[in-house]
PDB file of C-alpha atoms in Angstrom:
ATOM      1  CA  UNK A   1     -95.021 100.466 294.635  1.00  0.00           C
ATOM      2  CA  UNK A   2     -93.371 102.432 297.402  1.00  0.00           C
ATOM      3  CA  UNK A   3     -92.901 101.086 300.918  1.00  0.00           C
ATOM      4  CA  UNK A   4     -93.850 102.625 304.279  1.00  0.00           C
ATOM      5  CA  UNK A   5     -91.357 105.131 305.657  1.00  0.00           C
ATOM      6  CA  UNK A   6     -93.189 106.304 308.791  1.00  0.00           C
ATOM      7  CA  UNK A   7     -94.836 104.692 311.779  1.00  0.00           C
ATOM      8  CA  UNK A   8     -97.030 107.245 313.558  1.00  0.00           C
ATOM      9  CA  UNK A   9     -98.262 106.821 317.108  1.00  0.00           C
ATOM     10  CA  UNK A  10    -100.905 109.219 318.405  1.00  0.00           C
ATOM     11  CA  UNK A  11     -99.967 110.219 321.952  1.00  0.00           C
ATOM     12  CA  UNK A  12    -101.401 112.367 324.740  1.00  0.00           C
ATOM     13  CA  UNK A  13     -98.090 114.061 325.596  1.00  0.00           C
ATOM     14  CA  UNK A  14     -95.399 114.193 322.898  1.00  0.00           C
ATOM     15  CA  UNK A  15     -92.823 115.452 325.435  1.00  0.00           C
ATOM     16  CA  UNK A  16     -93.472 112.538 327.803  1.00  0.00           C
ATOM     17  CA  UNK A  17     -93.448 110.025 324.948  1.00  0.00           C
ATOM     18  CA  UNK A  18     -90.291 111.581 323.460  1.00  0.00           C
ATOM     19  CA  UNK A  19     -88.506 111.114 326.783  1.00  0.00           C
ATOM     20  CA  UNK A  20     -89.692 107.477 326.982  1.00  0.00           C
ATOM     21  CA  UNK A  21     -88.632 106.609 323.413  1.00  0.00           C
ATOM     22  CA  UNK A  22     -85.300 108.457 323.719  1.00  0.00           C
ATOM     23  CA  UNK A  23     -84.446 106.165 326.624  1.00  0.00           C
ATOM     24  CA  UNK A  24     -85.876 103.027 324.966  1.00  0.00           C
ATOM     25  CA  UNK A  25     -84.189 103.593 321.589  1.00  0.00           C
ATOM     26  CA  UNK A  26     -80.962 105.058 322.982  1.00  0.00           C
ATOM     27  CA  UNK A  27     -81.069 107.994 320.580  1.00  0.00           C
ATOM     28  CA  UNK A  28     -82.593 111.476 320.686  1.00  0.00           C
ATOM     29  CA  UNK A  29     -85.428 112.639 318.463  1.00  0.00           C
ATOM     30  CA  UNK A  30     -84.230 114.219 315.215  1.00  0.00           C
ATOM     31  CA  UNK A  31     -87.173 116.630 315.275  1.00  0.00           C
ATOM     32  CA  UNK A  32     -89.185 117.873 318.225  1.00  0.00           C
ATOM     33  CA  UNK A  33     -91.970 120.389 318.830  1.00  0.00           C
ATOM     34  CA  UNK A  34     -94.719 120.757 321.445  1.00  0.00           C
ATOM     35  CA  UNK A  35     -97.033 118.552 319.328  1.00  0.00           C
ATOM     36  CA  UNK A  36     -94.664 116.136 317.562  1.00  0.00           C
ATOM     37  CA  UNK A  37     -91.411 114.183 317.905  1.00  0.00           C
ATOM     38  CA  UNK A  38     -89.596 112.201 315.207  1.00  0.00           C
ATOM     39  CA  UNK A  39     -87.028 109.405 315.571  1.00  0.00           C
ATOM     40  CA  UNK A  40     -84.877 107.848 312.843  1.00  0.00           C
ATOM     41  CA  UNK A  41     -85.119 104.091 313.438  1.00  0.00           C
ATOM     42  CA  UNK A  42     -82.989 102.955 310.502  1.00  0.00           C
ATOM     43  CA  UNK A  43     -82.308 104.317 307.021  1.00  0.00           C
ATOM     44  CA  UNK A  44     -85.670 104.999 305.439  1.00  0.00           C
ATOM     45  CA  UNK A  45     -87.839 104.309 308.515  1.00  0.00           C
ATOM     46  CA  UNK A  46     -89.043 106.900 311.025  1.00  0.00           C
ATOM     47  CA  UNK A  47     -91.132 106.801 314.204  1.00  0.00           C
ATOM     48  CA  UNK A  48     -93.372 109.823 314.711  1.00  0.00           C
ATOM     49  CA  UNK A  49     -95.141 110.698 317.963  1.00  0.00           C
ATOM     50  CA  UNK A  50     -98.043 113.019 317.179  1.00  0.00           C
ATOM     51  CA  UNK A  51    -100.262 114.701 319.759  1.00  0.00           C
ATOM     52  CA  UNK A  52    -103.636 112.974 319.525  1.00  0.00           C
ATOM     53  CA  UNK A  53    -105.659 116.177 320.086  1.00  0.00           C
ATOM     54  CA  UNK A  54    -104.168 117.975 317.077  1.00  0.00           C
ATOM     55  CA  UNK A  55    -104.519 115.295 314.399  1.00  0.00           C
ATOM     56  CA  UNK A  56    -106.716 116.112 311.384  1.00  0.00           C
ATOM     57  CA  UNK A  57    -108.708 114.142 310.536  1.00  0.00           C
ATOM     58  CA  UNK A  58    -109.136 113.021 314.132  1.00  0.00           C
ATOM     59  CA  UNK A  59    -107.489 109.736 315.113  1.00  0.00           C
ATOM     60  CA  UNK A  60    -110.055 107.001 315.631  1.00  0.00           C
ATOM     61  CA  UNK A  61    -107.771 104.345 317.159  1.00  0.00           C
ATOM     62  CA  UNK A  62    -108.036 104.134 320.940  1.00  0.00           C
ATOM     63  CA  UNK A  63    -105.004 104.851 323.106  1.00  0.00           C
ATOM     64  CA  UNK A  64    -102.801 101.798 323.054  1.00  0.00           C
ATOM     65  CA  UNK A  65    -104.289 100.661 319.757  1.00  0.00           C
ATOM     66  CA  UNK A  66    -100.883  99.951 318.209  1.00  0.00           C
ATOM     67  CA  UNK A  67     -97.912  97.696 318.811  1.00  0.00           C
ATOM     68  CA  UNK A  68     -94.197  98.028 318.004  1.00  0.00           C
ATOM     69  CA  UNK A  69     -92.177  94.809 317.834  1.00  0.00           C
ATOM     70  CA  UNK A  70     -88.416  94.555 318.456  1.00  0.00           C
ATOM     71  CA  UNK A  71     -86.498  91.431 317.375  1.00  0.00           C
ATOM     72  CA  UNK A  72     -83.697  90.191 319.662  1.00  0.00           C
ATOM     73  CA  UNK A  73     -81.286  87.260 319.436  1.00  0.00           C
ATOM     74  CA  UNK A  74     -82.237  85.350 322.601  1.00  0.00           C
ATOM     75  CA  UNK A  75     -85.497  83.479 323.005  1.00  0.00           C
ATOM     76  CA  UNK A  76     -86.967  85.586 325.793  1.00  0.00           C
ATOM     77  CA  UNK A  77     -90.199  87.364 324.920  1.00  0.00           C
ATOM     78  CA  UNK A  78     -91.361  90.472 326.753  1.00  0.00           C
ATOM     79  CA  UNK A  79     -94.482  92.578 326.398  1.00  0.00           C
ATOM     80  CA  UNK A  80     -94.671  96.079 327.856  1.00  0.00           C
ATOM     81  CA  UNK A  81     -96.473  99.348 327.136  1.00  0.00           C
ATOM     82  CA  UNK A  82     -95.421 102.926 326.506  1.00  0.00           C
ATOM     83  CA  UNK A  83     -96.929 105.898 328.417  1.00  0.00           C
ATOM     84  CA  UNK A  84     -99.980 105.885 326.103  1.00  0.00           C
ATOM     85  CA  UNK A  85    -100.602 102.149 326.317  1.00  0.00           C
ATOM     86  CA  UNK A  86     -99.129 101.215 322.915  1.00  0.00           C
ATOM     87  CA  UNK A  87     -97.775  97.691 323.249  1.00  0.00           C
ATOM     88  CA  UNK A  88     -94.036  97.041 322.888  1.00  0.00           C
ATOM     89  CA  UNK A  89     -93.181  93.438 322.066  1.00  0.00           C
ATOM     90  CA  UNK A  90     -89.633  92.081 322.281  1.00  0.00           C
ATOM     91  CA  UNK A  91     -89.228  88.674 320.660  1.00  0.00           C
ATOM     92  CA  UNK A  92     -86.703  86.303 319.100  1.00  0.00           C
ATOM     93  CA  UNK A  93     -87.530  85.378 315.485  1.00  0.00           C
ATOM     94  CA  UNK A  94     -87.897  81.653 314.753  1.00  0.00           C
ATOM     95  CA  UNK A  95     -84.693  80.126 313.420  1.00  0.00           C
TER      96      UNK A  95
END
């Protein structure tokens, strides 16, 4: 069986979200248009930001209905949100 290669977040403003994720990830989008932005997270995994209004079939998840988690080495946990309310969790994995 294949494995997931994309995480898609439905956003209100791809340009605003692209700017936010460019700063957060420290890398520019590898593809960008008025309705979509794409980031390479690591080999074989991409983050897509797709304008909610143009998705077919229509997205049923509410704004902020998703969460991205980032593992770090220290034991401080942080929870924040992106411009569309998607939760961003920073955590240290159990050792």
